[in-house]
PDB file of C-alpha atoms in Angstrom:
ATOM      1  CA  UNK J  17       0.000   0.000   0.000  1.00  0.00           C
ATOM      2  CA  UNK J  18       1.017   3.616  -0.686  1.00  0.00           C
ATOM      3  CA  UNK J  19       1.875   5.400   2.414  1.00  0.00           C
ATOM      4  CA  UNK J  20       1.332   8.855   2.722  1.00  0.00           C
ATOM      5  CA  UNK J  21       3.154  10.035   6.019  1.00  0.00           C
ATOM      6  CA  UNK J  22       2.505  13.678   7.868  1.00  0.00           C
ATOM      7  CA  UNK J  23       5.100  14.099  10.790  1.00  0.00           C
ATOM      8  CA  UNK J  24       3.020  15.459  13.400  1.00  0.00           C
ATOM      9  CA  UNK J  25      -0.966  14.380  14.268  1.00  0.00           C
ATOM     10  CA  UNK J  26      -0.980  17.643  16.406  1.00  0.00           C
ATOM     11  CA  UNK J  27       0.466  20.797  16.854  1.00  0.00           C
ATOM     12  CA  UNK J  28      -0.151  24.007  18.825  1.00  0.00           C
ATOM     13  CA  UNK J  29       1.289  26.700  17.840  1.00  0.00           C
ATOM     14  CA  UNK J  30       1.662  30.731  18.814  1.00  0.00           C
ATOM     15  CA  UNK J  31       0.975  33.659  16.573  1.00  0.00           C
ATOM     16  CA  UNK J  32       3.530  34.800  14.575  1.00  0.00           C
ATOM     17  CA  UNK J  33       5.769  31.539  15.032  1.00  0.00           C
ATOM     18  CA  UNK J  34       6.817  29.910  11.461  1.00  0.00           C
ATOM     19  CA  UNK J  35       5.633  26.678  11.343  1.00  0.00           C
ATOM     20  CA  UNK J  36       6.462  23.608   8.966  1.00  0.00           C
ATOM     21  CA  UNK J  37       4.234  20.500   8.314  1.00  0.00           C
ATOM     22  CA  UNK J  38       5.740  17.753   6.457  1.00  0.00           C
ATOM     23  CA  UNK J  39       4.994  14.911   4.167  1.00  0.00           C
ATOM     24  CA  UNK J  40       6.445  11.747   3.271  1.00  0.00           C
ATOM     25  CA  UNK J  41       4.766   9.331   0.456  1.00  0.00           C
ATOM     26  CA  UNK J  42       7.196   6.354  -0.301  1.00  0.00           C
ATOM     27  CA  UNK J  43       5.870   5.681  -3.842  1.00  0.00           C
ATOM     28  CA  UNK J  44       7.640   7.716  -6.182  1.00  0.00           C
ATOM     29  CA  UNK J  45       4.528   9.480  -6.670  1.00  0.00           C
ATOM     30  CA  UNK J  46       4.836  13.153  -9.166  1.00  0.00           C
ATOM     31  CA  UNK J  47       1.940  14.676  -7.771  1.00  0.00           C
ATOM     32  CA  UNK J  48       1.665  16.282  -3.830  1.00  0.00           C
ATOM     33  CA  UNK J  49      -0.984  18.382  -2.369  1.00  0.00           C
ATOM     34  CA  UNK J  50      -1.551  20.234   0.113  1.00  0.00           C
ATOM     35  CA  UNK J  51      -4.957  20.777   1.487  1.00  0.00           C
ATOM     36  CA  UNK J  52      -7.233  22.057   4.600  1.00  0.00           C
ATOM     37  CA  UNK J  53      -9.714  20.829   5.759  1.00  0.00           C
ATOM     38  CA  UNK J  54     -12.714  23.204   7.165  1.00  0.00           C
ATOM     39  CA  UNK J  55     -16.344  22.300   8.976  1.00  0.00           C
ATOM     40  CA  UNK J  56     -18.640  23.234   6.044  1.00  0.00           C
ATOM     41  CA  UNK J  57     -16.407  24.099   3.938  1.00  0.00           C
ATOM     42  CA  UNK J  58     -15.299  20.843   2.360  1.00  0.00           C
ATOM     43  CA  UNK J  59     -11.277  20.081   1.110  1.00  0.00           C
ATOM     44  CA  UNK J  60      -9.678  23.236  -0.012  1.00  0.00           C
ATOM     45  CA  UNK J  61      -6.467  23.378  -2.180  1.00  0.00           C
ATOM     46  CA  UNK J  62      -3.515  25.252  -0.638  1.00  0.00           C
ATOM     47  CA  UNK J  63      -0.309  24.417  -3.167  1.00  0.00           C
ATOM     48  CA  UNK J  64       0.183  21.447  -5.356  1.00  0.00           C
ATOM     49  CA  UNK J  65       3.287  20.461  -7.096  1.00  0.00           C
ATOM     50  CA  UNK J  66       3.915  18.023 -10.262  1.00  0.00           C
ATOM     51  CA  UNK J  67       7.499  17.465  -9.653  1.00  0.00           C
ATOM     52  CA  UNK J  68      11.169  18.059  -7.804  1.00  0.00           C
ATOM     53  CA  UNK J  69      11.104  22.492  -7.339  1.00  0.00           C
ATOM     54  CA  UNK J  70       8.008  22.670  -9.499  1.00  0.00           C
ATOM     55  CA  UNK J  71       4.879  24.622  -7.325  1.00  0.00           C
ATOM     56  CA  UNK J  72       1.927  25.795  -8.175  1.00  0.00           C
ATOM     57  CA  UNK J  73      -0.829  27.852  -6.213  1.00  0.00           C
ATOM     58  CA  UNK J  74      -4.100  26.234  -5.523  1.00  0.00           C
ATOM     59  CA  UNK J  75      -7.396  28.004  -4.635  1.00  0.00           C
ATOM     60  CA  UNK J  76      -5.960  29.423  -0.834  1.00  0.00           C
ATOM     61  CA  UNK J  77      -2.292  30.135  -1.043  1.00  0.00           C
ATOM     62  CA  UNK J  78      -2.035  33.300   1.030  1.00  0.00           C
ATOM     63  CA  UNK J  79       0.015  32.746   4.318  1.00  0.00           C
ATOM     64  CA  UNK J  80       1.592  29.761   2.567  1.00  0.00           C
ATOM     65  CA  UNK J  81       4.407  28.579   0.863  1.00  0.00           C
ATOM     66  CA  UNK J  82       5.585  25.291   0.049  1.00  0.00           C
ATOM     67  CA  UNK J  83       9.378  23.277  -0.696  1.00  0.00           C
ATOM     68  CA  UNK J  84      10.065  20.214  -2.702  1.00  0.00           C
ATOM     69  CA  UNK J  85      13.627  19.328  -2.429  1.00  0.00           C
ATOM     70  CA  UNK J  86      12.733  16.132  -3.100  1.00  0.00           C
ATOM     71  CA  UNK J  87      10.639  14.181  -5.057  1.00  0.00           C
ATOM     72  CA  UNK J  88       8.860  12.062  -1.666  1.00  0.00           C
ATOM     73  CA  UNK J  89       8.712  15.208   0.546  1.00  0.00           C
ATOM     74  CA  UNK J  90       6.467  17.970   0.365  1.00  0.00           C
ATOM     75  CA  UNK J  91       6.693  20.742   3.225  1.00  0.00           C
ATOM     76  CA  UNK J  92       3.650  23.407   3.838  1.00  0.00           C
ATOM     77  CA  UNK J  93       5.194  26.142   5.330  1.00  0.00           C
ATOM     78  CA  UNK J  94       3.110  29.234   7.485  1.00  0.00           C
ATOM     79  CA  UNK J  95       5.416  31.776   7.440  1.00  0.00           C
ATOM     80  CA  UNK J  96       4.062  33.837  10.417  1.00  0.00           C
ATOM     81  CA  UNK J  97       1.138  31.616  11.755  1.00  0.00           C
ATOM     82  CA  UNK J  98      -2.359  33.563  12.438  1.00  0.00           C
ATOM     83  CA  UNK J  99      -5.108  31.979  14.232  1.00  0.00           C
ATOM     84  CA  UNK J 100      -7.660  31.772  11.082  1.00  0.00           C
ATOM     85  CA  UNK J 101      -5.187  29.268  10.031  1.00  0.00           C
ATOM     86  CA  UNK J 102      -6.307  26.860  12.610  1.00  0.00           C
ATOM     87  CA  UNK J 103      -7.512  23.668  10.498  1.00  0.00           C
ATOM     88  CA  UNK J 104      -6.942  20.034   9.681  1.00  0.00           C
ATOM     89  CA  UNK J 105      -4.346  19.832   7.279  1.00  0.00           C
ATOM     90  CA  UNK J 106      -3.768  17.286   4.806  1.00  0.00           C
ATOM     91  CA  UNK J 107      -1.183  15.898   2.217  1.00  0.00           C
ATOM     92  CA  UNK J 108      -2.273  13.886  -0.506  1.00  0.00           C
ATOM     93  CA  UNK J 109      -0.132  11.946  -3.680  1.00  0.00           C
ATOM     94  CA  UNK J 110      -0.718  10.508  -6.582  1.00  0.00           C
ATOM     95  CA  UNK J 111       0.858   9.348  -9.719  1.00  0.00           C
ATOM     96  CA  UNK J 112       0.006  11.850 -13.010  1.00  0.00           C
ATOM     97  CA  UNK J 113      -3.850  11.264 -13.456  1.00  0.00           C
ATOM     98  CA  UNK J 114      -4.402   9.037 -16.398  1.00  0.00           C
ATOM     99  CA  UNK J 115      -6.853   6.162 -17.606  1.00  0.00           C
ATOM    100  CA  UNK J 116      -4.896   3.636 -14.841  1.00  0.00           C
ATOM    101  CA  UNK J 117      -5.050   6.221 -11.569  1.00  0.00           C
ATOM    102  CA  UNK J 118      -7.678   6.293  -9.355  1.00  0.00           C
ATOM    103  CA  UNK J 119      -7.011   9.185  -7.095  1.00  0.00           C
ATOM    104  CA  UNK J 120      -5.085  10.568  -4.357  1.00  0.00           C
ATOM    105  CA  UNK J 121      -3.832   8.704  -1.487  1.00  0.00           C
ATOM    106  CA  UNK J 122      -4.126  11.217   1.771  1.00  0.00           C
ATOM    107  CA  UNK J 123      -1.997  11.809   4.818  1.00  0.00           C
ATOM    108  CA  UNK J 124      -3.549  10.622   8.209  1.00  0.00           C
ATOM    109  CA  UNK J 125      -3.587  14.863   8.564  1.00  0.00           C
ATOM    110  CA  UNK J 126      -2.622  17.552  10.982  1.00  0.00           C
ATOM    111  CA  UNK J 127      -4.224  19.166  13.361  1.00  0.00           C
ATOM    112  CA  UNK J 128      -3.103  22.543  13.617  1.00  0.00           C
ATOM    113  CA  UNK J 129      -4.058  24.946  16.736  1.00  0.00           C
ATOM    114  CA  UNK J 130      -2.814  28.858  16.292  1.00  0.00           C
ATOM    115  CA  UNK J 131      -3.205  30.073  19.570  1.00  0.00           C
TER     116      UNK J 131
ATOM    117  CA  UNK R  27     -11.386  25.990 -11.642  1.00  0.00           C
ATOM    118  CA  UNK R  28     -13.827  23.378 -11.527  1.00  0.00           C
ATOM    119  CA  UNK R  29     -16.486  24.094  -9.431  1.00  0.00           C
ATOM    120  CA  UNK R  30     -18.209  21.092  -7.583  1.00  0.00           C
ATOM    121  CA  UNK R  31     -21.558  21.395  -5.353  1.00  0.00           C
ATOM    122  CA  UNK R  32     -22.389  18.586  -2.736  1.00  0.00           C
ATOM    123  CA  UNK R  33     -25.754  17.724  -1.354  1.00  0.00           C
ATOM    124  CA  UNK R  34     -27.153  17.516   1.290  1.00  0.00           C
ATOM    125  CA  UNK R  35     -24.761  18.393   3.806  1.00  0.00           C
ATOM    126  CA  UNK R  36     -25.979  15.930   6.672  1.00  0.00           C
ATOM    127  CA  UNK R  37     -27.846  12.760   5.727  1.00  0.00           C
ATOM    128  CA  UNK R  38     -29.606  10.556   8.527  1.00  0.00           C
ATOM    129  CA  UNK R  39     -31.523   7.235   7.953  1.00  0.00           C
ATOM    130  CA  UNK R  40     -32.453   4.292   9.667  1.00  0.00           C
ATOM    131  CA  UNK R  41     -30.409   1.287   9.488  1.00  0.00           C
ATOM    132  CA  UNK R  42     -31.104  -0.543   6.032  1.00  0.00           C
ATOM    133  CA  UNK R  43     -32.635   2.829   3.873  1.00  0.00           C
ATOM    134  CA  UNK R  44     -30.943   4.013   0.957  1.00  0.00           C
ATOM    135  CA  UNK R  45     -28.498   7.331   1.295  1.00  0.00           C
ATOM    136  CA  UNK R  46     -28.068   9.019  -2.105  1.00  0.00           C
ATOM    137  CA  UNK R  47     -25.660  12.205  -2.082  1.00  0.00           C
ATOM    138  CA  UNK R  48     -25.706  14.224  -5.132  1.00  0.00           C
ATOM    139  CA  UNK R  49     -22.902  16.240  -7.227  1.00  0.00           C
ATOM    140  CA  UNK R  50     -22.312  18.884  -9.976  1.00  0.00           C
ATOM    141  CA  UNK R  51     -19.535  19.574 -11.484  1.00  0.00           C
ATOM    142  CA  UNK R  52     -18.971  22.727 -14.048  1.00  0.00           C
ATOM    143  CA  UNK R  53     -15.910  21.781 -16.181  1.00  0.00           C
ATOM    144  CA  UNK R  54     -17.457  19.762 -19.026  1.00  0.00           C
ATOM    145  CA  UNK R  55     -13.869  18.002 -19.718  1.00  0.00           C
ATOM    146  CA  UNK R  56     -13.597  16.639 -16.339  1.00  0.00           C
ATOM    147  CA  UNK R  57     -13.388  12.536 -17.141  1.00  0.00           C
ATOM    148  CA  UNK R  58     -12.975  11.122 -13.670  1.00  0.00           C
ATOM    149  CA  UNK R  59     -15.407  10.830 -10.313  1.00  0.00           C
ATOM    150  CA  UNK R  60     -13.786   9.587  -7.272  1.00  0.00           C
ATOM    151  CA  UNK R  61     -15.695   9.232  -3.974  1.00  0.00           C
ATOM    152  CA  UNK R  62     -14.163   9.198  -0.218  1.00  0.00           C
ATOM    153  CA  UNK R  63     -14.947   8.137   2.679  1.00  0.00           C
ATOM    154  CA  UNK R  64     -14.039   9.890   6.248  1.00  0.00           C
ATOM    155  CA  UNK R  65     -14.335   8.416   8.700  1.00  0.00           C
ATOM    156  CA  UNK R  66     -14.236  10.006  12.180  1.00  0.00           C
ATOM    157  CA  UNK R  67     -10.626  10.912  12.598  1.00  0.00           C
ATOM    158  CA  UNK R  68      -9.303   9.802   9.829  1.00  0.00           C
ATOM    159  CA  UNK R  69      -7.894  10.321   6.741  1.00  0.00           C
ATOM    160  CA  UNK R  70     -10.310  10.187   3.038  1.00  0.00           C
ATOM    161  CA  UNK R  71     -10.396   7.029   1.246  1.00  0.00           C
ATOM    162  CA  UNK R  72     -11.411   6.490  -2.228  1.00  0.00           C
ATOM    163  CA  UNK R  73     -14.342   4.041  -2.047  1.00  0.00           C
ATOM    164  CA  UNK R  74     -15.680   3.762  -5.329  1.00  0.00           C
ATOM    165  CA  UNK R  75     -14.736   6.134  -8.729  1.00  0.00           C
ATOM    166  CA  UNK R  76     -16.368   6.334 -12.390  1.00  0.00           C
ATOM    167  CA  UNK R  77     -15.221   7.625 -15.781  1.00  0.00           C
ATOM    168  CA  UNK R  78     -17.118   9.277 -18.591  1.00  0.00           C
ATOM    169  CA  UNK R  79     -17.026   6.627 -20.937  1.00  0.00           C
ATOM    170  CA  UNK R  80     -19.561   4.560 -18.247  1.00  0.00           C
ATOM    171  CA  UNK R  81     -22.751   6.019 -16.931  1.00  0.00           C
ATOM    172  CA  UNK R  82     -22.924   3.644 -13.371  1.00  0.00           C
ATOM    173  CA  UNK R  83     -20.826   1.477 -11.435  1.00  0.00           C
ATOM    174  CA  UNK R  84     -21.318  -0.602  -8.370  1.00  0.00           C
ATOM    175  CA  UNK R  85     -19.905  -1.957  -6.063  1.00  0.00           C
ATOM    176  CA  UNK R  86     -21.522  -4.402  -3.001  1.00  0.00           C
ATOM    177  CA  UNK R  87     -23.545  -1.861  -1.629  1.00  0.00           C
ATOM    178  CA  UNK R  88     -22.454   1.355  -2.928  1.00  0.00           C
ATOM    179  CA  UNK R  89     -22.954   2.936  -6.356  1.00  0.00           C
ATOM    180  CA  UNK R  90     -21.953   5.948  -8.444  1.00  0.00           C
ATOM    181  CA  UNK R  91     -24.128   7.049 -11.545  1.00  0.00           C
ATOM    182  CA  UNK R  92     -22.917  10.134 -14.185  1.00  0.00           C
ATOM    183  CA  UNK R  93     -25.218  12.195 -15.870  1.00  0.00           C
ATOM    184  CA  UNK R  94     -22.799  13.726 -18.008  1.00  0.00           C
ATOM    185  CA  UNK R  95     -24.991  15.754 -20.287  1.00  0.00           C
ATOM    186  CA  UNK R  96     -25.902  17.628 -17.015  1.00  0.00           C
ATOM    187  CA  UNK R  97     -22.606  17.642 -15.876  1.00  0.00           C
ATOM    188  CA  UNK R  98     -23.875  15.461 -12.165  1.00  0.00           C
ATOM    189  CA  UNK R  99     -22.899  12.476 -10.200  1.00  0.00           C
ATOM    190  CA  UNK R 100     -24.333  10.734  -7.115  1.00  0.00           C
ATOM    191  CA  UNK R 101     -23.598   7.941  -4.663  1.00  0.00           C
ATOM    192  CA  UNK R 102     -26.068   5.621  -3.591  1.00  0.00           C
ATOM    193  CA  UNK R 103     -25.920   3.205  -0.919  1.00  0.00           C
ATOM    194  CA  UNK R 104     -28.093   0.754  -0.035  1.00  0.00           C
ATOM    195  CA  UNK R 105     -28.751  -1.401   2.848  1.00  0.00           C
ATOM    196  CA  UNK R 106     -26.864   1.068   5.391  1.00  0.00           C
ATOM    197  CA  UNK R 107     -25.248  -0.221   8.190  1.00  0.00           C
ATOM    198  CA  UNK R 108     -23.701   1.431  11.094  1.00  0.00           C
ATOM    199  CA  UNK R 109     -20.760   1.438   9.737  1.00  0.00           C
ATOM    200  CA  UNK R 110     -21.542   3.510   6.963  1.00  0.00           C
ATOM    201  CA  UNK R 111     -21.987   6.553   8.857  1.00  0.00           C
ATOM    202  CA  UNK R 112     -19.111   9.086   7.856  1.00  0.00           C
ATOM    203  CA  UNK R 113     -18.140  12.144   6.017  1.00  0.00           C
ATOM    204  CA  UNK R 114     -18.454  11.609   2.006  1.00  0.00           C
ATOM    205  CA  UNK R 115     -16.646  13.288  -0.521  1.00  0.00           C
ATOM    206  CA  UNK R 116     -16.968  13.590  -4.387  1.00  0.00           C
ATOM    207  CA  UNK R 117     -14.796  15.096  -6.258  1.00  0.00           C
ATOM    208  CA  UNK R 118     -14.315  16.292  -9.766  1.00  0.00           C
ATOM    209  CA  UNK R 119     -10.303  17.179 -11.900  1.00  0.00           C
ATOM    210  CA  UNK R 120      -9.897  20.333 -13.213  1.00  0.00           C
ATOM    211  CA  UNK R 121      -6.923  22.877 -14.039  1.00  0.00           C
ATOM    212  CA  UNK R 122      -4.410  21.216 -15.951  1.00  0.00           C
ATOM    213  CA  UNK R 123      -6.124  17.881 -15.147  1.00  0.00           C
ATOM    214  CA  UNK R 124      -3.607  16.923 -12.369  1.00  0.00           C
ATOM    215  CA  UNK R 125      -5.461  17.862  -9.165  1.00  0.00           C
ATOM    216  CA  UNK R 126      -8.996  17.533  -7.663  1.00  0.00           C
ATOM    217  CA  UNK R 127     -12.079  20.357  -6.678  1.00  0.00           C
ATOM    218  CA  UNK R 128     -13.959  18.653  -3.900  1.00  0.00           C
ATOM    219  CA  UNK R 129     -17.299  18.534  -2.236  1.00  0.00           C
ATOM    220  CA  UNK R 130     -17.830  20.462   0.691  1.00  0.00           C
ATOM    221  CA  UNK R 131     -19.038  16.920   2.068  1.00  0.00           C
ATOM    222  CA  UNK R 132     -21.773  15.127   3.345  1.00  0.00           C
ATOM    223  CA  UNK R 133     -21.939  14.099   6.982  1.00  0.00           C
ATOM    224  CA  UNK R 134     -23.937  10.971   7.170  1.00  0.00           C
ATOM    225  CA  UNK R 135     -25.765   8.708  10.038  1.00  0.00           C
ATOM    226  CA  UNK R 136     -26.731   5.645   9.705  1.00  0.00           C
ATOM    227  CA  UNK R 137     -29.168   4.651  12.965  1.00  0.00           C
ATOM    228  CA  UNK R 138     -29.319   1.739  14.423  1.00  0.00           C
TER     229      UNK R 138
END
């Protein structure tokens, strides 16, 4: 099975403090994602990236930027946390969609409390 | 991007009904339906999925059915159990193809 790893379950965090969530997957997968996840407001793309240094911005990118050194580790990174960016984050991977793919594989998630 | 409206947002039925939880999509290219599954505390998993060149596919229980000439998919289950009560998600591809618009979800309870 594919795993999609996320170093921390839980974090609390202060205002201000730059904070780093990170994501393993261990199948040579092209594709990462980043999204949060919101009561009510469904799965919302933060960054995505289709490769080694590639990025791209998804639907919510402010307060956000993202690193791929390498192609099985994709960082989120909250450059000066606030507390609207308290959520459930969570990475996702998956091959380049085609007629064989079904999907993403997710992340078991983070939950992230700005205090 | 691809715009994708879930409904209803919360679902309950008694043990053994029928749950159906409709979607719309917008981008008339998109080619590829996945469902999740959440279940309290966990992460999504892809339960069932459809392409556009088939118009329903089942599995066991659960179902998917495209309408792609109005551009909606649903999710039927029957014979709910228990177990079936989580958060569903459908989801539809859009951009440059490579990453998904989701549902805002449907929270659903199954009673015993």
């Amino acid at each position: 099975d594919v795993k999609v790893t996320q170093s921390s379950r839980y974090l609390v965090k202060r205002t201000g403090e730059k904070v780093f969530l990170e994501c393993v997957q261990d199948m040579d997968h092209e594709n990462m994602f980043w999204y949060r996840q919101d009561p009510g407001l469904g799965l919302r793309l933060i960054y995505f990236s289709y490769d080694v240094k590639m990025k791209e911005k998804g639907d919510i990118p402010e307060g956000y930027s993202v690193s791929r050194e390498k192609k099985e580790r994709f960082s989120l990174i909250l450059e000066s946390a606030s507390t609207n960016q308290t959520s459930m984050y969570l990475c996702a991977s998956s091959p380049v969609l085609g007629a064989n793919v079904r999907g993403y594989t997710f992340g078991s998630g983070t939950r992230l409390t700005v205090v | 991007g691809e715009n994708v409206e879930q409904h209803p947002s919360t679902l309950s039925v008694q043990e053994g009904d029928s749950a159906v939880i409709k979607c719309t999509y917008s981008d008339s290219a998109s080619n590829y339906f996945p469902w999740y599954k959440q279940e309290l505390g966990k992460r999504p998993q892809l339960i069932i999925d459809i392409r556009s060149n088939v118009g329903e596919k089942k599995d066991q229980r659960i179902a998917v059915t495209l309408n792609k000439t109005a551009k909606h998919f649903s999710l039927h289950i029957t014979e709910t159990q228990p177990e079936d009560s989580a958060v569903y998600f459908c989801a539809s591809p859009g951009g440059t193809g490579n990453q998904f618009y989701f549902g805002t979800g449907t929270s659903l309870t199954v009673i015993p």
